mmCIF file of C-alpha atoms in Angstrom:
data_model
loop_
_atom_site.group_PDB
_atom_site.id
_atom_site.type_symbol
_atom_site.label_atom_id
_atom_site.label_comp_id
_atom_site.label_asym_id
_atom_site.label_seq_id
_atom_site.Cartn_x
_atom_site.Cartn_y
_atom_site.Cartn_z
ATOM 1 C CA MET A 1 24.523 1.763 13.443
ATOM 2 C CA ILE A 2 21.576 1.506 10.878
ATOM 3 C CA GLU A 3 19.235 4.282 10.696
ATOM 4 C CA ASP A 4 15.312 4.101 10.624
ATOM 5 C CA THR A 5 15.354 5.678 7.093
ATOM 6 C CA ASP A 6 17.915 2.885 5.740
ATOM 7 C CA PHE A 7 15.572 -0.200 6.104
ATOM 8 C CA GLU A 8 11.698 -1.165 5.553
ATOM 9 C CA ILE A 9 10.339 -4.293 7.637
ATOM 10 C CA PHE A 10 7.798 -6.204 5.666
ATOM 11 C CA LEU A 11 5.674 -8.824 7.278
ATOM 12 C CA TYR A 12 4.005 -11.472 4.742
ATOM 13 C CA ILE A 13 0.798 -13.199 5.721
ATOM 14 C CA SER A 14 -1.152 -15.939 4.080
ATOM 15 C CA LYS A 15 -2.914 -19.133 4.763
ATOM 16 C CA ASN A 16 0.333 -21.019 3.783
ATOM 17 C CA ARG A 17 3.138 -19.025 4.977
ATOM 18 C CA TYR A 18 4.350 -16.007 7.269
ATOM 19 C CA GLN A 19 7.363 -14.322 6.139
ATOM 20 C CA ILE A 20 9.474 -11.291 7.696
ATOM 21 C CA PHE A 21 12.025 -9.003 5.644
ATOM 22 C CA VAL A 22 14.232 -6.478 6.478
ATOM 23 C CA TYR A 23 14.917 -4.558 3.344
ATOM 24 C CA ASP A 24 18.097 -2.531 2.967
ATOM 25 C CA LYS A 25 17.198 0.746 1.211
ATOM 26 C CA ASN A 26 20.942 1.716 0.543
ATOM 27 C CA HIS A 27 22.300 -1.807 -0.909
ATOM 28 C CA LEU A 28 18.982 -2.807 -2.559
ATOM 29 C CA LYS A 29 18.996 -5.959 -0.709
ATOM 30 C CA ASN A 30 17.424 -8.176 2.078
ATOM 31 C CA LEU A 31 19.463 -7.972 5.357
ATOM 32 C CA TYR A 32 16.813 -10.480 6.950
ATOM 33 C CA ASN A 33 14.630 -13.154 5.816
ATOM 34 C CA GLU A 34 12.773 -15.806 7.813
ATOM 35 C CA GLU A 35 9.365 -17.867 7.066
ATOM 36 C CA ILE A 36 7.636 -20.431 8.796
ATOM 37 C CA LYS A 37 4.850 -22.575 7.003
ATOM 38 C CA ASN A 38 1.231 -22.755 7.903
ATOM 39 C CA ILE A 39 -1.345 -25.357 7.389
ATOM 40 C CA ASP A 40 -3.851 -23.878 5.196
ATOM 41 C CA GLU A 41 -5.333 -21.082 7.793
ATOM 42 C CA ILE A 42 -4.104 -18.045 9.694
ATOM 43 C CA GLU A 43 -3.381 -18.828 13.225
ATOM 44 C CA LEU A 44 -2.642 -15.815 15.494
ATOM 45 C CA ASN A 45 -0.702 -17.637 18.299
ATOM 46 C CA THR A 46 1.627 -19.076 15.648
ATOM 47 C CA LEU A 47 2.133 -15.791 14.116
ATOM 48 C CA SER A 48 2.604 -14.289 17.619
ATOM 49 C CA LYS A 49 5.402 -16.726 18.268
ATOM 50 C CA PHE A 50 7.063 -16.031 15.055
ATOM 51 C CA LEU A 51 7.126 -12.389 15.746
ATOM 52 C CA ASP A 52 8.386 -12.719 19.219
ATOM 53 C CA GLU A 53 11.403 -14.673 17.953
ATOM 54 C CA ASN A 54 12.222 -12.567 14.794
ATOM 55 C CA ILE A 55 11.761 -9.233 16.119
ATOM 56 C CA TYR A 56 14.054 -9.802 18.927
ATOM 57 C CA LYS A 57 16.493 -11.057 16.352
ATOM 58 C CA ILE A 58 15.951 -7.921 13.945
ATOM 59 C CA GLU A 59 16.292 -5.314 16.974
ATOM 60 C CA LYS A 60 19.481 -7.084 17.926
ATOM 61 C CA MET A 61 20.661 -6.864 14.294
ATOM 62 C CA ILE A 62 19.799 -3.325 13.738
ATOM 63 C CA LYS A 63 20.519 -2.202 17.352
ATOM 64 C CA LYS A 64 17.044 -0.054 17.316
ATOM 65 C CA PHE A 65 13.507 -1.182 18.142
ATOM 66 C CA VAL A 66 10.955 -2.003 15.282
ATOM 67 C CA ARG A 67 8.365 0.470 15.391
ATOM 68 C CA ASN A 68 6.949 0.184 12.019
ATOM 69 C CA ILE A 69 5.942 -2.832 9.669
ATOM 70 C CA ILE A 70 4.286 -3.028 6.223
ATOM 71 C CA LEU A 71 2.025 -5.835 6.119
ATOM 72 C CA ILE A 72 1.749 -7.829 2.843
ATOM 73 C CA ILE A 73 -1.400 -9.858 2.697
ATOM 74 C CA GLU A 74 -2.270 -12.869 0.405
ATOM 75 C CA ASP A 75 -5.659 -13.821 0.934
ATOM 76 C CA ASP A 76 -9.239 -14.400 -1.012
ATOM 77 C CA LYS A 77 -10.541 -11.691 1.067
ATOM 78 C CA VAL A 78 -8.640 -8.994 -0.723
ATOM 79 C CA LEU A 79 -11.223 -6.841 -2.842
ATOM 80 C CA ASP A 80 -10.301 -5.708 -6.279
ATOM 81 C CA VAL A 81 -13.258 -3.145 -7.400
ATOM 82 C CA GLY A 82 -13.179 -0.814 -10.412
ATOM 83 C CA ILE A 83 -15.113 2.465 -10.243
ATOM 84 C CA SER A 84 -15.633 4.959 -13.452
ATOM 85 C CA LEU A 85 -16.239 8.415 -13.315
ATOM 86 C CA LYS A 86 -17.407 10.559 -16.096
ATOM 87 C CA LYS A 87 -18.399 14.456 -15.625
ATOM 88 C CA LYS A 88 -18.959 17.315 -17.584
ATOM 89 C CA ASN A 89 -15.805 19.576 -17.844
ATOM 90 C CA TYR A 90 -17.502 22.955 -17.321
ATOM 91 C CA GLU A 91 -13.854 24.851 -16.931
ATOM 92 C CA LYS A 92 -12.809 23.222 -20.155
ATOM 93 C CA ASN A 93 -9.292 23.150 -18.835
ATOM 94 C CA ILE A 94 -8.267 20.021 -16.642
ATOM 95 C CA ASP A 95 -5.606 21.403 -14.333
ATOM 96 C CA GLN A 96 -4.205 19.970 -11.119
ATOM 97 C CA LYS A 97 -6.819 20.961 -9.033
ATOM 98 C CA HIS A 98 -9.580 19.635 -11.205
ATOM 99 C CA PHE A 99 -7.935 16.596 -11.415
ATOM 100 C CA GLU A 100 -7.319 16.206 -7.613
ATOM 101 C CA ASN A 101 -11.152 17.167 -6.772
ATOM 102 C CA SER A 102 -11.965 14.206 -9.350
ATOM 103 C CA LEU A 103 -9.937 11.742 -7.439
ATOM 104 C CA VAL A 104 -11.284 12.767 -4.345
ATOM 105 C CA GLU A 105 -14.751 12.388 -5.770
ATOM 106 C CA VAL A 106 -13.951 8.729 -6.933
ATOM 107 C CA LYS A 107 -12.417 7.695 -3.456
ATOM 108 C CA ASP A 108 -15.497 9.130 -1.630
ATOM 109 C CA ILE A 109 -17.802 7.158 -3.911
ATOM 110 C CA PHE A 110 -15.726 3.953 -2.820
ATOM 111 C CA ARG A 111 -15.761 4.705 0.898
ATOM 112 C CA GLU A 112 -19.510 5.343 0.441
ATOM 113 C CA ASN A 113 -20.070 2.133 -1.037
ATOM 114 C CA TYR A 114 -17.434 -0.116 0.891
ATOM 115 C CA GLN A 115 -17.634 1.492 4.422
ATOM 116 C CA ASP A 116 -15.937 -1.506 6.029
ATOM 117 C CA GLN A 117 -12.855 -1.630 3.653
ATOM 118 C CA ILE A 118 -9.431 -0.330 4.094
ATOM 119 C CA ILE A 119 -7.764 0.822 0.716
ATOM 120 C CA MET A 120 -4.369 -0.883 0.193
ATOM 121 C CA HIS A 121 -3.906 0.423 -3.515
ATOM 122 C CA MET A 122 -5.707 3.095 -5.652
ATOM 123 C CA ILE A 123 -4.520 2.821 -9.336
ATOM 124 C CA VAL A 124 -5.737 4.968 -12.132
ATOM 125 C CA VAL A 125 -6.168 2.579 -15.089
ATOM 126 C CA ASP A 126 -4.341 3.753 -18.123
ATOM 127 C CA ASN A 127 -6.638 3.488 -21.504
ATOM 128 C CA ASP A 128 -7.756 5.671 -24.238
ATOM 129 C CA LYS A 129 -10.490 7.612 -22.627
ATOM 130 C CA ASN A 130 -8.697 8.037 -19.319
ATOM 131 C CA GLU A 131 -7.035 11.085 -17.945
ATOM 132 C CA SER A 132 -4.238 9.054 -16.258
ATOM 133 C CA ASN A 133 -1.535 10.600 -18.307
ATOM 134 C CA PHE A 134 -2.243 13.580 -16.241
ATOM 135 C CA LEU A 135 -0.335 11.890 -13.581
ATOM 136 C CA LEU A 136 2.668 11.964 -15.816
ATOM 137 C CA ASN A 137 2.776 15.476 -16.836
ATOM 138 C CA ASN A 138 1.053 18.592 -16.309
ATOM 139 C CA ASP A 139 -0.423 19.478 -19.867
ATOM 140 C CA ASN A 140 -4.009 21.052 -19.692
ATOM 141 C CA LYS A 141 -6.856 19.333 -21.407
ATOM 142 C CA ASN A 142 -9.694 20.899 -23.508
ATOM 143 C CA ASP A 143 -12.076 18.057 -23.637
ATOM 144 C CA ASP A 144 -15.815 18.518 -23.047
ATOM 145 C CA TYR A 145 -15.960 15.504 -20.582
ATOM 146 C CA MET A 146 -13.628 14.158 -17.817
ATOM 147 C CA PHE A 147 -13.360 10.374 -17.845
ATOM 148 C CA LEU A 148 -11.773 8.434 -14.792
ATOM 149 C CA GLU A 149 -11.368 4.527 -14.084
ATOM 150 C CA ILE A 150 -9.990 3.872 -10.988
ATOM 151 C CA ASN A 151 -9.190 0.305 -9.411
ATOM 152 C CA PHE A 152 -9.496 -0.237 -5.638
ATOM 153 C CA ILE A 153 -7.517 -3.015 -4.006
ATOM 154 C CA SER A 154 -8.910 -3.173 -0.603
ATOM 155 C CA ILE A 155 -9.180 -5.254 2.891
ATOM 156 C CA THR A 156 -11.880 -5.592 5.296
ATOM 157 C CA ASN A 157 -11.656 -3.928 8.902
ATOM 158 C CA ASN A 158 -12.508 -7.025 10.275
ATOM 159 C CA PHE A 159 -9.562 -8.792 8.805
ATOM 160 C CA THR A 160 -7.002 -6.150 9.794
ATOM 161 C CA PHE A 161 -8.230 -5.623 13.255
ATOM 162 C CA TYR A 162 -6.395 -8.736 14.822
ATOM 163 C CA PHE A 163 -3.296 -8.125 13.097
ATOM 164 C CA ASP A 164 -3.288 -4.529 14.239
ATOM 165 C CA LYS A 165 -3.948 -5.636 17.958
ATOM 166 C CA LEU A 166 -1.404 -8.461 17.718
ATOM 167 C CA LEU A 167 1.295 -6.009 16.360
ATOM 168 C CA GLU A 168 0.498 -3.453 18.970
ATOM 169 C CA SER A 169 0.936 -5.887 21.536
ATOM 170 C CA HIS A 170 4.714 -5.873 20.162
ATOM 171 C CA GLN A 171 4.602 -2.102 20.243
ATOM 172 C CA ILE A 172 4.782 -2.176 16.505
ATOM 173 C CA LYS A 173 2.491 0.035 14.288
ATOM 174 C CA ILE A 174 1.351 -1.294 10.774
ATOM 175 C CA SER A 175 2.386 1.545 8.542
ATOM 176 C CA ARG A 176 0.557 0.268 5.523
ATOM 177 C CA TYR A 177 -1.136 -2.675 4.238
ATOM 178 C CA MET A 178 -0.154 -4.131 0.651
ATOM 179 C CA SER A 179 -1.715 -6.616 -1.736
ATOM 180 C CA CYS A 180 0.740 -9.893 -2.261
ATOM 181 C CA LYS A 181 -1.409 -10.423 -5.609
ATOM 182 C CA TYR A 182 -0.757 -6.720 -6.858
ATOM 183 C CA ILE A 183 3.024 -7.105 -5.927
ATOM 184 C CA LYS A 184 3.273 -10.346 -7.943
ATOM 185 C CA ASN A 185 2.149 -8.806 -11.122
ATOM 186 C CA TYR A 186 5.376 -7.454 -11.262
ATOM 187 C CA ILE A 187 7.549 -10.289 -10.209
ATOM 188 C CA GLY A 188 5.593 -13.596 -10.463
ATOM 189 C CA ASP A 189 5.843 -16.054 -7.476
ATOM 190 C CA ASP A 190 9.383 -15.490 -6.516
ATOM 191 C CA SER A 191 9.105 -14.896 -2.733
ATOM 192 C CA THR A 192 12.851 -13.604 -2.433
ATOM 193 C CA GLU A 193 11.813 -10.724 -4.621
ATOM 194 C CA LEU A 194 8.641 -9.867 -2.727
ATOM 195 C CA SER A 195 10.260 -7.180 -0.463
ATOM 196 C CA ILE A 196 12.128 -5.785 -3.126
ATOM 197 C CA MET A 197 9.239 -4.983 -5.559
ATOM 198 C CA ALA A 198 7.113 -3.954 -2.585
ATOM 199 C CA ASN A 199 9.760 -1.460 -1.530
ATOM 200 C CA LYS A 200 9.513 -0.322 -5.119
ATOM 201 C CA LEU A 201 5.879 0.025 -5.482
ATOM 202 C CA ASN A 202 5.906 1.529 -1.975
ATOM 203 C CA ASN A 203 8.142 4.616 -3.198
ATOM 204 C CA GLY A 204 6.349 5.060 -6.382
ATOM 205 C CA LEU A 205 7.163 2.589 -8.935
ATOM 206 C CA ASN A 206 3.768 2.441 -10.554
ATOM 207 C CA LYS A 207 3.292 6.189 -11.553
ATOM 208 C CA ASN A 208 -0.460 5.586 -11.752
ATOM 209 C CA GLU A 209 -0.837 4.461 -8.185
ATOM 210 C CA VAL A 210 -2.131 7.013 -5.740
ATOM 211 C CA GLN A 211 0.307 6.907 -2.906
ATOM 212 C CA LEU A 212 -1.317 7.408 0.656
ATOM 213 C CA VAL A 213 0.611 9.131 3.157
ATOM 214 C CA SER A 214 -0.019 10.438 6.687
ATOM 215 C CA LYS A 215 -1.694 13.826 7.261
ATOM 216 C CA SER A 216 1.289 14.532 9.706
ATOM 217 C CA VAL A 217 3.577 14.857 6.483
ATOM 218 C CA GLU A 218 4.486 18.791 5.671
ATOM 219 C CA ASN A 219 6.404 20.669 3.250
ATOM 220 C CA LYS A 220 6.018 18.128 0.439
ATOM 221 C CA GLY A 221 5.217 18.579 -3.394
ATOM 222 C CA PHE A 222 1.743 18.848 -5.037
ATOM 223 C CA PHE A 223 1.216 15.126 -5.415
ATOM 224 C CA GLU A 224 2.480 14.355 -1.831
ATOM 225 C CA LYS A 225 -0.076 17.337 -0.678
ATOM 226 C CA PHE A 226 -2.966 15.657 -2.598
ATOM 227 C CA PHE A 227 -2.042 12.229 -1.493
ATOM 228 C CA GLN A 228 -2.660 13.328 2.225
ATOM 229 C CA LEU A 229 -6.339 13.734 1.221
ATOM 230 C CA PHE A 230 -6.563 9.900 1.096
ATOM 231 C CA SER A 231 -5.124 8.983 4.546
#
């Protein structure tokens, strides 16, 4: 029997297509891949029927109830915003705690200005001034200023509300939202690769992306503990 930790389920939603994948993390391939075309709009009744049919098949295949789904969204309502932060470095040493607090500060700025948005991706932009290399090593810095440039990809609460309720009616929780455009930056337009790359990105492929995790997670390393601040 397949265990919960052996697979991830992705649901892709756009105005033109719904697609559901069951990705086998052990064998690095899709166990299941079905789709249905739309006519230039997101229609919830059609999506509900699509889920009814395919969730039943998936549960029969894996011999377990589907409890969580990662929702991949392709829509013009997805927001892409950059925020920069330059602050005096009074301590001179930019250690882990300093960097952590600065990222929290940038996140709070976004939250304050975009209160109706759900963060899907938070990415430290890599440029000459940025401290993003701190994500890759623990070397201390000795600069007078700390500069951070963060890219936020988000979606409105109003947009996701109906999908949350629809999945709840199937006893399924949306564990994460992901941007299809962001994923396609790594693969192009090949839909068969969508779940494969989504899995890789969801598990830390982009070292500059801050991974959001549940606050209930315990006994994790530094960055995993830090990421809890963003959930």
